[in-house]
Coordinates of C-alpha atoms and ligand atoms in Angstrom, one line a residue:
X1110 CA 141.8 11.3 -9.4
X1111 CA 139.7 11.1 -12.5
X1112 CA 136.7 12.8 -12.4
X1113 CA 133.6 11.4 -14.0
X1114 CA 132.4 13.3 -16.6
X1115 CA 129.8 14.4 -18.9
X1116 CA 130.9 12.4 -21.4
X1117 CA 130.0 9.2 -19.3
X1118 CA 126.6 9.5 -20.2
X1119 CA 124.4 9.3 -23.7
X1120 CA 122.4 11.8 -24.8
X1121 CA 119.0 9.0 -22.5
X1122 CA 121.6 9.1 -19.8
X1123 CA 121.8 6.4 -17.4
X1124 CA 124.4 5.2 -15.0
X1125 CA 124.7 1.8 -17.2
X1126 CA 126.7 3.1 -19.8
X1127 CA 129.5 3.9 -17.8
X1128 CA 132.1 1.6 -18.6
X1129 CA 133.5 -0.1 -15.1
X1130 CA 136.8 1.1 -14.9
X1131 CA 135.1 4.7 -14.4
X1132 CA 132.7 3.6 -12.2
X1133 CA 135.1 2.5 -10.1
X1134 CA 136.9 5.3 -10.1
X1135 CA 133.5 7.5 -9.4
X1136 CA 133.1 5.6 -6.6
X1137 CA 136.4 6.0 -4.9
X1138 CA 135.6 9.3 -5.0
X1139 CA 133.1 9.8 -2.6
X1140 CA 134.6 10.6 1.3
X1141 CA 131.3 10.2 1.8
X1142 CA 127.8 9.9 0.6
X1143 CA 126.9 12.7 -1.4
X1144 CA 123.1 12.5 -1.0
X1145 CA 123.9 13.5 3.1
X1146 CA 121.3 16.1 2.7
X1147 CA 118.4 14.5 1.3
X1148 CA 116.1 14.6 -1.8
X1149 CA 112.8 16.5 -2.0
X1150 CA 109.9 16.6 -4.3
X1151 CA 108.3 20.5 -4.9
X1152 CA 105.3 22.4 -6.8
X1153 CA 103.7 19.5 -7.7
X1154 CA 101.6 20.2 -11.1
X1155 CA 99.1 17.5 -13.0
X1156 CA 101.6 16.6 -15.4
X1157 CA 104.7 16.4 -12.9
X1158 CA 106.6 18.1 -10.4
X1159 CA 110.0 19.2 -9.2
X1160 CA 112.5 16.7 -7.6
X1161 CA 116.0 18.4 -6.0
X1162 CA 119.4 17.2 -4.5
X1163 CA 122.5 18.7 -3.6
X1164 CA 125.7 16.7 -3.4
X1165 CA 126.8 17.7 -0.4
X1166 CA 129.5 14.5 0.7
X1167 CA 131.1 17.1 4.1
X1168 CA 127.6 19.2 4.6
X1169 CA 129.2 21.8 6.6
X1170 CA 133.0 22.2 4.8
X1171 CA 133.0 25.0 1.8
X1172 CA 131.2 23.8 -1.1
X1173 CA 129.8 20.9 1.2
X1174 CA 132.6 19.2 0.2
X1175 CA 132.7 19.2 -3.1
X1176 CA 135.5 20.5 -5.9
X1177 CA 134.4 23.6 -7.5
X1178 CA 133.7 21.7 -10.6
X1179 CA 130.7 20.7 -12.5
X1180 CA 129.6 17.2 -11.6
X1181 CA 127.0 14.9 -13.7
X1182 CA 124.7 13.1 -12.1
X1183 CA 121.1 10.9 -13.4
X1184 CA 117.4 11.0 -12.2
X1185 CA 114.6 8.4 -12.6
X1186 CA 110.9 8.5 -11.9
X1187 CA 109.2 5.1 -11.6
X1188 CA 105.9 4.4 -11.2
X1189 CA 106.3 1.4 -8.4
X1190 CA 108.4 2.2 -5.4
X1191 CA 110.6 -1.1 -6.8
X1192 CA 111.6 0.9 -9.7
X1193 CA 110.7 -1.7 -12.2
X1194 CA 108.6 0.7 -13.7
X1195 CA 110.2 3.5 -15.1
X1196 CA 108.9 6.4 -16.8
X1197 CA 111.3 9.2 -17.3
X1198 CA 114.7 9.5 -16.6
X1199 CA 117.4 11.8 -17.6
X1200 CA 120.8 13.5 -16.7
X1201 CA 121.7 16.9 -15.7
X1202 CA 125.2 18.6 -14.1
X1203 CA 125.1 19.8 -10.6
X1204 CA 126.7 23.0 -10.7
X1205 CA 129.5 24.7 -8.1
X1206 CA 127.8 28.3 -9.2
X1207 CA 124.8 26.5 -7.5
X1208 CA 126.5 24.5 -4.4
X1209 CA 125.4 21.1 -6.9
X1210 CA 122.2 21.9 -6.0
X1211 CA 119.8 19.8 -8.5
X1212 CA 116.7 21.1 -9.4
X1213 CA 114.8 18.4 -12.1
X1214 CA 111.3 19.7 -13.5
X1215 CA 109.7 16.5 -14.0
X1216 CA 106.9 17.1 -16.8
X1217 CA 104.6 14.3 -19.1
X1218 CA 103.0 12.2 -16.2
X1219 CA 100.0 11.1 -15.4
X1220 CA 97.8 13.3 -13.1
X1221 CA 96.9 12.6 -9.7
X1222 CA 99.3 9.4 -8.9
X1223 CA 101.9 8.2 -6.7
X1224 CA 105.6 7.8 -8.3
X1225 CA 108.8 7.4 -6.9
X1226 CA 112.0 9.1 -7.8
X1227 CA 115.7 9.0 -6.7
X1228 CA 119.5 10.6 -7.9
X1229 CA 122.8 8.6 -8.9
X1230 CA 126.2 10.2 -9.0
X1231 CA 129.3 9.2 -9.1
X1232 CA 128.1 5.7 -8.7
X1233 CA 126.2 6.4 -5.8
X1234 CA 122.4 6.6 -5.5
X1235 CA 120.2 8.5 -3.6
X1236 CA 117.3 7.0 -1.3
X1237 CA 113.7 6.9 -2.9
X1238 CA 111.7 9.9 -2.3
X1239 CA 107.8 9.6 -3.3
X1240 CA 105.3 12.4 -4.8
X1241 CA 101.7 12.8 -6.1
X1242 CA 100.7 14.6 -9.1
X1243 CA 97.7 17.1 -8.9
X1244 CA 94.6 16.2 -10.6
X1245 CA 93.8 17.7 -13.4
X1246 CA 92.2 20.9 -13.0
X1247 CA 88.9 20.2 -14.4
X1248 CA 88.4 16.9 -12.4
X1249 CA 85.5 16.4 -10.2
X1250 CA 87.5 15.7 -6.9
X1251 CA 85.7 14.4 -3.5
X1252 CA 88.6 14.7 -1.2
X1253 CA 91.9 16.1 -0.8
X1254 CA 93.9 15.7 2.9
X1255 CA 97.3 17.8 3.0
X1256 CA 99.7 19.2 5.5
X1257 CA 100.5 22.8 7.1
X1258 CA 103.9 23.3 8.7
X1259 CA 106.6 25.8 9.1
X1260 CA 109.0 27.2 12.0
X1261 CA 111.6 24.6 12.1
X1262 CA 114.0 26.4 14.8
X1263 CA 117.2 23.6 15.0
X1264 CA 117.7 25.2 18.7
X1265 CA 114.4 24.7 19.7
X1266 CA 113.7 21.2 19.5
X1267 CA 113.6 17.9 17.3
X1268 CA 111.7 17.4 14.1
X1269 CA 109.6 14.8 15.4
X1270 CA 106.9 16.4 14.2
X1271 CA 108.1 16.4 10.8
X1272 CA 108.9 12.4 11.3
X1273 CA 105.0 12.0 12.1
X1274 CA 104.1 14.1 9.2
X1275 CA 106.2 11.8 6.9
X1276 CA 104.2 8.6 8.6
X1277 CA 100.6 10.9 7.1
X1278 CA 98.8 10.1 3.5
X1279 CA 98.9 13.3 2.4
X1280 CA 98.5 14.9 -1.1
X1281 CA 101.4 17.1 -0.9
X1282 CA 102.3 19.7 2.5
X1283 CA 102.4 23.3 2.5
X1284 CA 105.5 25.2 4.5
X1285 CA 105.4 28.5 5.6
X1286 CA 108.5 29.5 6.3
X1287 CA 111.1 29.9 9.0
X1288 CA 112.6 26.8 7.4
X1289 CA 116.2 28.2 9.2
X1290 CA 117.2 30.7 11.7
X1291 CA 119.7 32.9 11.2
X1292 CA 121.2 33.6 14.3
X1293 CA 123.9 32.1 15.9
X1294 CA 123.9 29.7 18.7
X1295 CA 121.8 29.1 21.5
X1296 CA 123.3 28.6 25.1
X1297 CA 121.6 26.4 26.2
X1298 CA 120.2 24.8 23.3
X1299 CA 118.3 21.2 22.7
X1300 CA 121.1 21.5 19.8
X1301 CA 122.8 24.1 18.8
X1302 CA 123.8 26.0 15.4
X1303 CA 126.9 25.6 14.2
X1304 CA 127.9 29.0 13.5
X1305 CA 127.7 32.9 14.5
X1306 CA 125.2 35.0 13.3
X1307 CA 124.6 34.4 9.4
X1308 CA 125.3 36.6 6.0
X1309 CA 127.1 35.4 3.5
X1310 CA 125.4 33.2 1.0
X1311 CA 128.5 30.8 2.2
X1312 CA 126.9 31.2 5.8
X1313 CA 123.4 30.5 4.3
X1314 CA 124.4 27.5 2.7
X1315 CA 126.0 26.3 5.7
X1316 CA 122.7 26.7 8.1
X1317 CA 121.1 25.3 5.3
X1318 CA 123.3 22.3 5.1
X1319 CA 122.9 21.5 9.0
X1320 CA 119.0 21.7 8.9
X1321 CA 118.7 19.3 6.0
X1322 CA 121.0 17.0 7.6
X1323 CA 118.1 16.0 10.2
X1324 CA 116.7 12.5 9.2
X1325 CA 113.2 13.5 10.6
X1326 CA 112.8 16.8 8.1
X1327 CA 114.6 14.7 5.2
X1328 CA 112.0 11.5 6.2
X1329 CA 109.3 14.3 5.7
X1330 CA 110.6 16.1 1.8
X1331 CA 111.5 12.2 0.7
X1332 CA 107.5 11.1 1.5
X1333 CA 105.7 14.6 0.6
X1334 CA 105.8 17.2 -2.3
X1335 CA 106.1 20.5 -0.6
X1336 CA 105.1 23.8 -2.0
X1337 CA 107.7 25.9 -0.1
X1338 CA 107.5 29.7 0.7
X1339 CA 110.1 31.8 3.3
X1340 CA 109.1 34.3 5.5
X1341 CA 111.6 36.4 7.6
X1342 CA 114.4 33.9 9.2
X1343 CA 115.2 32.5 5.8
X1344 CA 117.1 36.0 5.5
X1345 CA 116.9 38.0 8.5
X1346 CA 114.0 38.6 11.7
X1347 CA 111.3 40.8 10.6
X1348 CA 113.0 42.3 7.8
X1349 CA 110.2 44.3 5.5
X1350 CA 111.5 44.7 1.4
X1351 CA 114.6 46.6 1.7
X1352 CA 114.1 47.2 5.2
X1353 CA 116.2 45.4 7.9
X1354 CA 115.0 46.3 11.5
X1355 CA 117.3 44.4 13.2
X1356 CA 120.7 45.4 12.2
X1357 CA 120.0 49.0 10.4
X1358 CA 121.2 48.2 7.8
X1359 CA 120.9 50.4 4.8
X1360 CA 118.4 49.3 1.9
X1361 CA 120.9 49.1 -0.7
X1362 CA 123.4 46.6 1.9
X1363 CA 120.6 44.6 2.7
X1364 CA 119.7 44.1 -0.5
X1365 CA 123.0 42.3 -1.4
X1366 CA 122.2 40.3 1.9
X1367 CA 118.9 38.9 0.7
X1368 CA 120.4 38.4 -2.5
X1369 CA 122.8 35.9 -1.0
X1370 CA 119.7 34.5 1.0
X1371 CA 117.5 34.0 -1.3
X1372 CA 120.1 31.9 -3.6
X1373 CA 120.6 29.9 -1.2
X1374 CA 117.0 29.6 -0.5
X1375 CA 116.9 28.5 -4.4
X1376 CA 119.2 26.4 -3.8
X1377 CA 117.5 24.2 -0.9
X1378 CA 114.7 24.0 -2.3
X1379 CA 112.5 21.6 -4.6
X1380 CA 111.1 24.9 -6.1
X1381 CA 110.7 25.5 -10.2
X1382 CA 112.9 27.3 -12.3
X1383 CA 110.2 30.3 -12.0
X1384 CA 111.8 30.6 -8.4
X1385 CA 115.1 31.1 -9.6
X1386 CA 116.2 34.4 -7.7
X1387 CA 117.3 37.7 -9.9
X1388 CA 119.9 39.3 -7.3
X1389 CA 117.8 40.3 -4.8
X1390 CA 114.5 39.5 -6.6
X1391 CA 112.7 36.4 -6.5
X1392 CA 109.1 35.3 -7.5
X1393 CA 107.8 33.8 -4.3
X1394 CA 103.9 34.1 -5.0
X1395 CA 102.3 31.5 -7.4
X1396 CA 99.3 29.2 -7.3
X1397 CA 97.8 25.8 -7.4
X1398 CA 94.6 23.9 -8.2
X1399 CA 93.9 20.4 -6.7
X1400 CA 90.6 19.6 -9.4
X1401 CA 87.5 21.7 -8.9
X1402 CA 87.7 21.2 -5.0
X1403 CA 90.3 24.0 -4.2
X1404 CA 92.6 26.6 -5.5
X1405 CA 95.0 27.1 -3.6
X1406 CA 97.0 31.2 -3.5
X1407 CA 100.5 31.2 -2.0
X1408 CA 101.4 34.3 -1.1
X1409 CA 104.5 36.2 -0.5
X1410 CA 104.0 38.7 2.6
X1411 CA 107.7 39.7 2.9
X1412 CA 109.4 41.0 -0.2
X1413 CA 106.9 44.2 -1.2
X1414 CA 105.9 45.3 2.3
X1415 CA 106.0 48.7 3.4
X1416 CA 108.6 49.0 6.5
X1417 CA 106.2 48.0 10.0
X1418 CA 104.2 51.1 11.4
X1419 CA 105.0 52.3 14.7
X1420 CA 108.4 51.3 14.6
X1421 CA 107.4 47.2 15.1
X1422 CA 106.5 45.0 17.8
X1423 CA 103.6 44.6 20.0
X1424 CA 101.9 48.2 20.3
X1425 CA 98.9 49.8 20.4
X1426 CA 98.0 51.1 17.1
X1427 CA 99.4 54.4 15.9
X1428 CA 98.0 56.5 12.8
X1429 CA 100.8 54.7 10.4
X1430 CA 98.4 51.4 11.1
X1431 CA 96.1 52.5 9.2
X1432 CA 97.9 54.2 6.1
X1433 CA 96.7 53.6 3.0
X1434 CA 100.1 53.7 1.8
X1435 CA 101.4 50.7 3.8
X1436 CA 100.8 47.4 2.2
X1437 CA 102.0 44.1 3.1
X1438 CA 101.7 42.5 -0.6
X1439 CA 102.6 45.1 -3.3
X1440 CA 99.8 46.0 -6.2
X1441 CA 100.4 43.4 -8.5
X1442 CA 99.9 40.6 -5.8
X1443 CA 97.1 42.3 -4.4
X1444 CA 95.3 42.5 -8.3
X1445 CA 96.3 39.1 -8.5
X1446 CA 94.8 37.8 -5.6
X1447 CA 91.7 39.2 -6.1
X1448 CA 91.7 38.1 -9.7
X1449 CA 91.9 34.3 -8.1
X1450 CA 89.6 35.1 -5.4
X1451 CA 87.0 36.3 -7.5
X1452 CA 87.1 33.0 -10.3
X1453 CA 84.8 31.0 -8.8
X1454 CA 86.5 27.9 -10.3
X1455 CA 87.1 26.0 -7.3
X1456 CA 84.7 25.2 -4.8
X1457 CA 87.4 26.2 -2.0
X1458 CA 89.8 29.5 -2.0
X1459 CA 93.0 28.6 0.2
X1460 CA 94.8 31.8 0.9
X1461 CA 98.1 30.2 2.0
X1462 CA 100.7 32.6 3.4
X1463 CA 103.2 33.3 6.7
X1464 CA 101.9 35.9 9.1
X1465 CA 98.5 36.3 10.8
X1466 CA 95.3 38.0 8.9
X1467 CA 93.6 38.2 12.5
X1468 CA 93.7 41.4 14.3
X1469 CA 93.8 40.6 17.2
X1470 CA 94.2 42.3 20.9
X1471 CA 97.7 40.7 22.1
X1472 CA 97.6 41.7 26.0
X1473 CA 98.7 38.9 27.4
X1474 CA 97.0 39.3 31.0
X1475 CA 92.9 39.6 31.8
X1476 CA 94.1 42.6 34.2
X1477 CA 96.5 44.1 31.6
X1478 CA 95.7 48.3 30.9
X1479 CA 92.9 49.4 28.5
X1480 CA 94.0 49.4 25.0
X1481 CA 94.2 47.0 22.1
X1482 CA 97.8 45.5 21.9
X1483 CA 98.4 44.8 18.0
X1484 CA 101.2 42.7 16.6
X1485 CA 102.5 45.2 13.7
X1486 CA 104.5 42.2 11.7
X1487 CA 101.3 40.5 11.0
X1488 CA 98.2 41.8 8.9
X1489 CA 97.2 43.8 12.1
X1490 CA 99.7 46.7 11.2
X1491 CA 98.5 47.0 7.4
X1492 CA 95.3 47.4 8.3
X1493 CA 94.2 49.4 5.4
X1494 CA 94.9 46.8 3.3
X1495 CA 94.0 44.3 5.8
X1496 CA 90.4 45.5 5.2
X1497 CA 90.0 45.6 1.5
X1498 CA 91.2 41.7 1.4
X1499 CA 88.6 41.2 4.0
X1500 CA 86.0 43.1 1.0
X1501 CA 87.1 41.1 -1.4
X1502 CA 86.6 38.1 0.6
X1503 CA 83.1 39.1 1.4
X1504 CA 80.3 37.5 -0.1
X1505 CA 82.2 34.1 -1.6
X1506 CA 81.9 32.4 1.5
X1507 CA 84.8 29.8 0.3
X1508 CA 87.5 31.2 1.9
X1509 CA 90.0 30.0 4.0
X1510 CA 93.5 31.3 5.1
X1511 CA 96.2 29.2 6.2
X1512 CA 99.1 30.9 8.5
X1513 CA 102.4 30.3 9.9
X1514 CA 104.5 32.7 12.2
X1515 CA 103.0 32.6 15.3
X1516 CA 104.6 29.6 17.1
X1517 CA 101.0 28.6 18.6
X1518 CA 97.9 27.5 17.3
X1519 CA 94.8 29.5 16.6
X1520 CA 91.4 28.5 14.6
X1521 CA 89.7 32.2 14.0
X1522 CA 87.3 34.0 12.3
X1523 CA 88.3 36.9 9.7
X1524 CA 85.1 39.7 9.4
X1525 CA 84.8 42.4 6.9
X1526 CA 83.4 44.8 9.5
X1527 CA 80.8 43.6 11.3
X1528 CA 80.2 39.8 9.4
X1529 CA 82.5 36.8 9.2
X1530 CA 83.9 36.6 5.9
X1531 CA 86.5 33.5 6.1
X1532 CA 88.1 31.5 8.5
X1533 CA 92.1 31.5 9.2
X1534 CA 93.6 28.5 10.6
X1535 CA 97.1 29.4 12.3
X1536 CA 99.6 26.4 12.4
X1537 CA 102.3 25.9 15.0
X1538 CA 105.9 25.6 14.5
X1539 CA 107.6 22.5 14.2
X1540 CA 110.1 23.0 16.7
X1541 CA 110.4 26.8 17.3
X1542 CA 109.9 27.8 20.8
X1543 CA 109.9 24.7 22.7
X1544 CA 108.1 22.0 24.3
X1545 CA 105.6 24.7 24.5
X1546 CA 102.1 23.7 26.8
X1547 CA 98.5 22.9 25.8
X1548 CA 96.6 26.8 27.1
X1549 CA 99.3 28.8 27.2
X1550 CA 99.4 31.8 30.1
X1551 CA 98.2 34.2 27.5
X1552 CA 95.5 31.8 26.4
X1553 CA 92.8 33.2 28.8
X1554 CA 93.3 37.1 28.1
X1555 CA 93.3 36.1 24.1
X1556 CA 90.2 34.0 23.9
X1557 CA 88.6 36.7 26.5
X1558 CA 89.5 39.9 24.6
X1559 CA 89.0 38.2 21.1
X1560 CA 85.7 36.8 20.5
X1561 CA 86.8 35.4 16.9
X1562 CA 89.2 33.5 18.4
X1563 CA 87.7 29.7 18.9
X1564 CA 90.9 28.1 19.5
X1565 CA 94.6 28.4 21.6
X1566 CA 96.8 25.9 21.7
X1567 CA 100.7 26.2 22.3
X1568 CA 102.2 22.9 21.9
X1569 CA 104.9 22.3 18.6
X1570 CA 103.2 20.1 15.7
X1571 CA 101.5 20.7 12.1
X1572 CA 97.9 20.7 11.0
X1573 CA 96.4 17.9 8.5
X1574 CA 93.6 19.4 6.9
X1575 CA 90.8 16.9 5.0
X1576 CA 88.9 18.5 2.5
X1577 CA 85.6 17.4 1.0
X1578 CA 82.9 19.5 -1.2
X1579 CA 81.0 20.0 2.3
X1580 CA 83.3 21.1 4.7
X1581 CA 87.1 21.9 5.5
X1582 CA 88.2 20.0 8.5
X1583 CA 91.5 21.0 10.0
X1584 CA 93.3 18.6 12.4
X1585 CA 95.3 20.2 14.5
X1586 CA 98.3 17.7 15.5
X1587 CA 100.5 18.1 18.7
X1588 CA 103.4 16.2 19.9
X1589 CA 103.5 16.2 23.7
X1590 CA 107.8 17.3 23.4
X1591 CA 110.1 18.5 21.3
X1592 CA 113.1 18.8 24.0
X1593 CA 114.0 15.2 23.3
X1594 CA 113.4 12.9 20.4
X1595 CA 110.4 10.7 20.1
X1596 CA 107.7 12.9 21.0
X1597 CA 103.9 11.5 20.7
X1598 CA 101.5 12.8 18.6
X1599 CA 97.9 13.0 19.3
X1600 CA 95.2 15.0 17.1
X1601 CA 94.7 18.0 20.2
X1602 CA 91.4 19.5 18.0
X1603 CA 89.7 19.5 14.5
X1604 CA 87.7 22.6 13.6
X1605 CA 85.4 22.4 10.5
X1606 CA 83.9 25.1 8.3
X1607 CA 81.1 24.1 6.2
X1608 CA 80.8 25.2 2.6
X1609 CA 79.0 28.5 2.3
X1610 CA 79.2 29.5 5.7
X1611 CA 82.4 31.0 7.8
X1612 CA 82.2 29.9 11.0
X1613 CA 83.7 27.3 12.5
X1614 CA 82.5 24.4 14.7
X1615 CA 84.5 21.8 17.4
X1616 CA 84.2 18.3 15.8
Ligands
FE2_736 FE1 109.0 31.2 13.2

């Protein structure tokens, strides 16, 4: 069958100039729609941002069911949802090297509006995904609302809490990570993977494929521009830079598997071409500005760490803890952080990464033995480090951190020593873990044994935060099940820090 090719299109490239005989033959093509997987929208900027496809007609054959061939395909961006007013378009080849993953940096828009993009191939088009552009960074803003979410386990539960965030007016929504899991399947399972264990970036693109089939995660990239991090499931549980504790393997094989990971990861993702992975290498950390109201630091926790102290888990703390050598975020993100931290350009700092900043005493029972239980994946086990981010943080009285990982909950305090320095707001998961429950049965023992803990909550769900000048509100969102579809959402809390002052208050 005749393939439609480049040559179909003019240098403006629309689906119009394709003469009928070929469009007809484009269409017969198709087993099935190619757009099974979605559209997103990604690093939204004040000029533009990314929109992304893969054509993907069989999401779980090889090559998602495409020929390993390079296949054309248009874009549009329209200022009205009808599409009546267009303001860029273009064409672009989805590439086999790339499983036709699409990855369009739209650039020359207006700042701080809605528009409305989509994706035609083969004479079929996509659904109508919508973004916002930033506001300018110099502009005066009065408000910005935006989502937090993360931990999207396929086993676990349903993605109703990604169908409610779609339903939110949000400026754009920040993920965390643990957008896949890599093992293989569940028995029992609310659903369950569709194959063993994962390594290959073939296995990777399949997992890949079967999460972005869900029409509650695609509901939520087609309304919201996300700005997407990983943290360890995207390649394998708790794995540290070239350290992978679960399988022992040796640095230099893991390194080809997080090579294969991380493409794929690219390749999922509505992330810029600054993302684009170098074998095993891949610039994760970057930043944002909404106006003058908040900067925003994305950080990447996973890549540069040091190996977990104590050999990982939940221990008490041995003397690797507090190493000066361990770090979490290598030097150069660490200079750079503090570099943002200390500009004073924004009248918010958002620290927005994966793993909890807290240390905090993780016996789960009020009669447990003496001795402070530490989690050494999170911030808690890099303690050295830990505590001259805490420094740096003293003092600006701006600062709040925004954390996945944990599967529950938390609204916190982070001190440098003795005084409150920030707060750290720790979002749920989506769907990992389960139905979950409102105090969980370590609840009581946490909020006990950690007095800058304000707030526990174990239920699956996201956080909408609203952000003004004054204060930083953040609405913690819970759906009442995840074990089957249409959960209900209800707003469980909303804890506020006002400007200038870490602490945090029940509203
Ligand atoms: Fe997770």
């Amino acid at each position: 069958m005749a393939m439609l090719t480049r040559r179909h299109f003019l240098a403006t490239g629309t689906l119009a100039v394709i003469s009928a005989p070929a469009l007809v033959r484009a269409q017969a093509r198709w087993r099935a729609n190619p757009f099974s997987l979605g559209i997103a929208s990604g690093d939204p900027a004040p000029d533009g941002f990314v929109i992304w496809t893969r054509l993907a007609p069989e999401p779980l054959d090889a090559h998602g069911g495409m020929p390993a061939e390079p296949m054309p395909a248009a874009w549009e961006v329209a200022a009205d949802e009808g599409f009546t007013k267009i303001v860029a378009r273009g064409t672009t080849v989805a590439l086999p090297e790339l499983a036709h993953s699409i990855h369009v940096e739209v650039a020359g828009l207006q700042p701080d509006r809605p528009y409305f993009y989509r994706f035609e191939a083969g004479g079929e088009r996509s659904g109508a995904g919508h973004a916002r552009t930033l506001p300018l960074g110099t502009a005066a803003e009065p408000r910005l609302r935006f989502g937090v979410a993360g931990c999207q386990d396929y086993q676990a539960g349903y993605y109703t809490a990604h169908r409610h965030l779609a339903d939110e007016e949000l400026a754009f929504v920040f993920h965390y990570g643990d957008y896949i899991y890599e093992y293989g399947p569940d028995n029992p399972a609310v659903r369950q993977h569709a194959s063993p264990l994962i390594s290959s970036l073939d296995d990777y693109r399949r997992r890949y494929a079967q999460y972005k089939s869900d029409p509650d995660l695609q509901a939520a990239h087609a309304a919201h521009a996300f700005f997407m991090t990983f943290d360890d499931h995207e390649i394998r549980n708790d794995w540290a830079g070239d350290f992978d504790d679960d399988d022992q393997a040796p640095p230099e094989v893991f390194r080809l598997r997080r090579q294969s990971a991380f493409q794929a990861w690219y390749e999922h993702m509505p992330v810029r071409r600054s993302q684009f992975p170098g074998g095993p290498a891949i610039q994760l950390y970057r930043g944002a500005r909404y106006g003058n109201l908040a900067r925003f630091d994305f950080l990447d926790t996973r890549q540069f760490r040091t190996n977990q102290p104590c050999g990982d888990g939940y221990k008490t703390a041995c003397p690797e803890v507090s190493s000066p050598k361990a770090q979490m975020i290598n030097a150069q993100e660490e200079a750079w952080l503090a570099r943002n931290l200390r500009r004073r350009d924004a009248r918010w700092n958002v620290v927005a990464q994966q793993v909890m900043m807290m240390s905090i005493d993780r016996r789960e029972r009020l009669d447990a033995p003496p001795g402070k239980l530490l989690n050494l994946d999170s911030w808690a086990g890099y303690e050295a480090q830990r505590q001259r981010l805490m420094a740096r943080m003293r003092g600006l009285d701006n600062v709040v951190v925004l954390t996945g990982d944990e599967h529950s909950n938390y609204a916190g305090l982070l001190h440098d020593r003795d005084r409150p320095v920030a707060v750290e707001f720790v979002s749920t998961s989506i769907s990992s873990d389960g139905d979950g429950q409102d105090m969980p049965v370590f609840g009581a023992a946490f909020l006990a044994n950690n007095p800058q803990l304000k707030f526990v909550n174990n239920q699956r769900g996201y956080i909408a935060c609203d952000v003004t000048p004054g204060e930083w509100r953040a609405n913690f969102m819970v759906v009442d099940r995840v074990s089957t579809p249409n959960g209900r959402l209800s707003k469980r809390a909303t804890w506020a820090m006002a400007h200038g002052e870490p602490a945090l208050r029940s509203v």
